[in-house]
Amino acid sequence: MERPQPTIPVDGAAIRTRRKELGLSRNECAKAAGITGPYLSQLELGARREMRPPTYTRLRTVLQIQQDDRRLLAPPEEPQHRKDTDGSHQGAGRPHPDEPD
């Protein structure tokens, strides 16, 4: 069985900002990148947050972003606190309201 192609998390607001800096309409940008206007809109609004590498590369090229420039990428997510099966929590604890600091 073939593994699915990885995706790249993107920052829609950064995509929109860069597109506007270059004076491109959404449709002009999308057409040049080989994607649809609605797809680009979904990315910019955050309804879609990941792209396949070839699509990201085409969009990055249209937006004149160098390969090593990470400004279109989503920032790394903050580590989430997880609850262990025994009910305890991992991560930074909070003092109990009745305990002195």
PDB file of N, CA, C and O in Angstrom, residues 1 5 9 17 23 32-34 39 42 47 51 53 55 62 72-73 78 100-101:
ATOM      1  N   MET A   1       0.836  -1.180   0.000  1.00  0.00           N
ATOM      2  CA  MET A   1       0.000   0.000   0.000  1.00  0.00           C
ATOM      3  C   MET A   1       0.882   1.246   0.000  1.00  0.00           C
ATOM      4  O   MET A   1       1.867   1.318   0.715  1.00  0.00           O
ATOM      5  N   GLN A   5       0.996  11.181   0.494  1.00  0.00           N
ATOM      6  CA  GLN A   5       1.998  12.232   0.349  1.00  0.00           C
ATOM      7  C   GLN A   5       1.914  13.168   1.552  1.00  0.00           C
ATOM      8  O   GLN A   5       0.826  13.490   2.026  1.00  0.00           O
ATOM      9  N   PRO A   9       2.077  22.455   6.527  1.00  0.00           N
ATOM     10  CA  PRO A   9       1.186  23.403   7.202  1.00  0.00           C
ATOM     11  C   PRO A   9       1.534  24.836   6.797  1.00  0.00           C
ATOM     12  O   PRO A   9       2.689  25.237   6.830  1.00  0.00           O
ATOM     13  N   THR A  17      -1.214  38.214   2.889  1.00  0.00           N
ATOM     14  CA  THR A  17      -0.394  39.422   3.023  1.00  0.00           C
ATOM     15  C   THR A  17       0.607  39.523   1.877  1.00  0.00           C
ATOM     16  O   THR A  17       0.740  40.579   1.244  1.00  0.00           O
ATOM     17  N   GLY A  23       0.496  42.895  -5.199  1.00  0.00           N
ATOM     18  CA  GLY A  23      -0.572  43.475  -6.010  1.00  0.00           C
ATOM     19  C   GLY A  23      -1.317  42.463  -6.856  1.00  0.00           C
ATOM     20  O   GLY A  23      -1.883  42.824  -7.893  1.00  0.00           O
ATOM     21  N   ALA A  32      -1.874  31.521 -11.633  1.00  0.00           N
ATOM     22  CA  ALA A  32      -0.428  31.404 -11.838  1.00  0.00           C
ATOM     23  C   ALA A  32       0.155  30.208 -11.074  1.00  0.00           C
ATOM     24  O   ALA A  32       1.129  29.601 -11.518  1.00  0.00           O
ATOM     25  N   ALA A  33      -0.454  29.868  -9.943  1.00  0.00           N
ATOM     26  CA  ALA A  33       0.038  28.748  -9.131  1.00  0.00           C
ATOM     27  C   ALA A  33      -0.593  27.414  -9.537  1.00  0.00           C
ATOM     28  O   ALA A  33      -0.250  26.370  -8.982  1.00  0.00           O
ATOM     29  N   GLY A  34      -1.539  27.459 -10.481  1.00  0.00           N
ATOM     30  CA  GLY A  34      -2.173  26.233 -10.940  1.00  0.00           C
ATOM     31  C   GLY A  34      -3.197  25.676  -9.966  1.00  0.00           C
ATOM     32  O   GLY A  34      -3.415  24.472  -9.903  1.00  0.00           O
ATOM     33  N   TYR A  39      -9.903  27.530  -3.736  1.00  0.00           N
ATOM     34  CA  TYR A  39      -8.906  26.822  -2.927  1.00  0.00           C
ATOM     35  C   TYR A  39      -7.977  27.822  -2.242  1.00  0.00           C
ATOM     36  O   TYR A  39      -7.711  27.716  -1.046  1.00  0.00           O
ATOM     37  N   GLN A  42      -9.765  29.448   0.603  1.00  0.00           N
ATOM     38  CA  GLN A  42      -9.830  28.567   1.772  1.00  0.00           C
ATOM     39  C   GLN A  42      -8.510  28.578   2.542  1.00  0.00           C
ATOM     40  O   GLN A  42      -8.506  28.564   3.776  1.00  0.00           O
ATOM     41  N   ALA A  47      -9.547  27.888   6.398  1.00  0.00           N
ATOM     42  CA  ALA A  47     -10.420  26.718   6.296  1.00  0.00           C
ATOM     43  C   ALA A  47      -9.613  25.493   5.875  1.00  0.00           C
ATOM     44  O   ALA A  47      -9.956  24.372   6.225  1.00  0.00           O
ATOM     45  N   MET A  51      -0.983  22.048   2.569  1.00  0.00           N
ATOM     46  CA  MET A  51      -0.862  21.918   1.117  1.00  0.00           C
ATOM     47  C   MET A  51       0.102  20.784   0.807  1.00  0.00           C
ATOM     48  O   MET A  51       1.018  20.505   1.586  1.00  0.00           O
ATOM     49  N   PRO A  53       3.280  19.295  -1.145  1.00  0.00           N
ATOM     50  CA  PRO A  53       4.532  19.980  -1.505  1.00  0.00           C
ATOM     51  C   PRO A  53       4.587  20.574  -2.909  1.00  0.00           C
ATOM     52  O   PRO A  53       5.020  21.722  -3.057  1.00  0.00           O
ATOM     53  N   THR A  55       2.205  21.728  -4.799  1.00  0.00           N
ATOM     54  CA  THR A  55       1.321  22.896  -4.842  1.00  0.00           C
ATOM     55  C   THR A  55       1.926  24.051  -4.058  1.00  0.00           C
ATOM     56  O   THR A  55       1.909  25.199  -4.507  1.00  0.00           O
ATOM     57  N   VAL A  62       5.128  31.760  -7.224  1.00  0.00           N
ATOM     58  CA  VAL A  62       4.298  32.899  -7.651  1.00  0.00           C
ATOM     59  C   VAL A  62       4.447  34.061  -6.678  1.00  0.00           C
ATOM     60  O   VAL A  62       4.510  35.220  -7.086  1.00  0.00           O
ATOM     61  N   LEU A  72       5.675  31.706   4.871  1.00  0.00           N
ATOM     62  CA  LEU A  72       4.361  31.197   4.490  1.00  0.00           C
ATOM     63  C   LEU A  72       3.958  29.966   5.299  1.00  0.00           C
ATOM     64  O   LEU A  72       2.838  29.485   5.186  1.00  0.00           O
ATOM     65  N   LEU A  73       4.879  29.465   6.096  1.00  0.00           N
ATOM     66  CA  LEU A  73       4.604  28.260   6.874  1.00  0.00           C
ATOM     67  C   LEU A  73       3.933  28.609   8.190  1.00  0.00           C
ATOM     68  O   LEU A  73       4.210  29.646   8.797  1.00  0.00           O
ATOM     69  N   GLU A  78       2.068  24.938  19.818  1.00  0.00           N
ATOM     70  CA  GLU A  78       2.472  24.827  21.214  1.00  0.00           C
ATOM     71  C   GLU A  78       2.199  23.406  21.676  1.00  0.00           C
ATOM     72  O   GLU A  78       1.201  22.808  21.282  1.00  0.00           O
ATOM     73  N   PRO A 100      -0.730  28.039  49.352  1.00  0.00           N
ATOM     74  CA  PRO A 100       0.057  29.292  49.261  1.00  0.00           C
ATOM     75  C   PRO A 100       1.041  29.198  48.113  1.00  0.00           C
ATOM     76  O   PRO A 100       1.485  28.129  47.742  1.00  0.00           O
ATOM     77  N   ASP A 101       1.404  30.348  47.537  1.00  0.00           N
ATOM     78  CA  ASP A 101       2.359  30.381  46.423  1.00  0.00           C
ATOM     79  C   ASP A 101       3.743  30.037  46.860  1.00  0.00           C
ATOM     80  O   ASP A 101       4.293  30.216  47.815  1.00  0.00           O
TER      81      ASP A 101
END
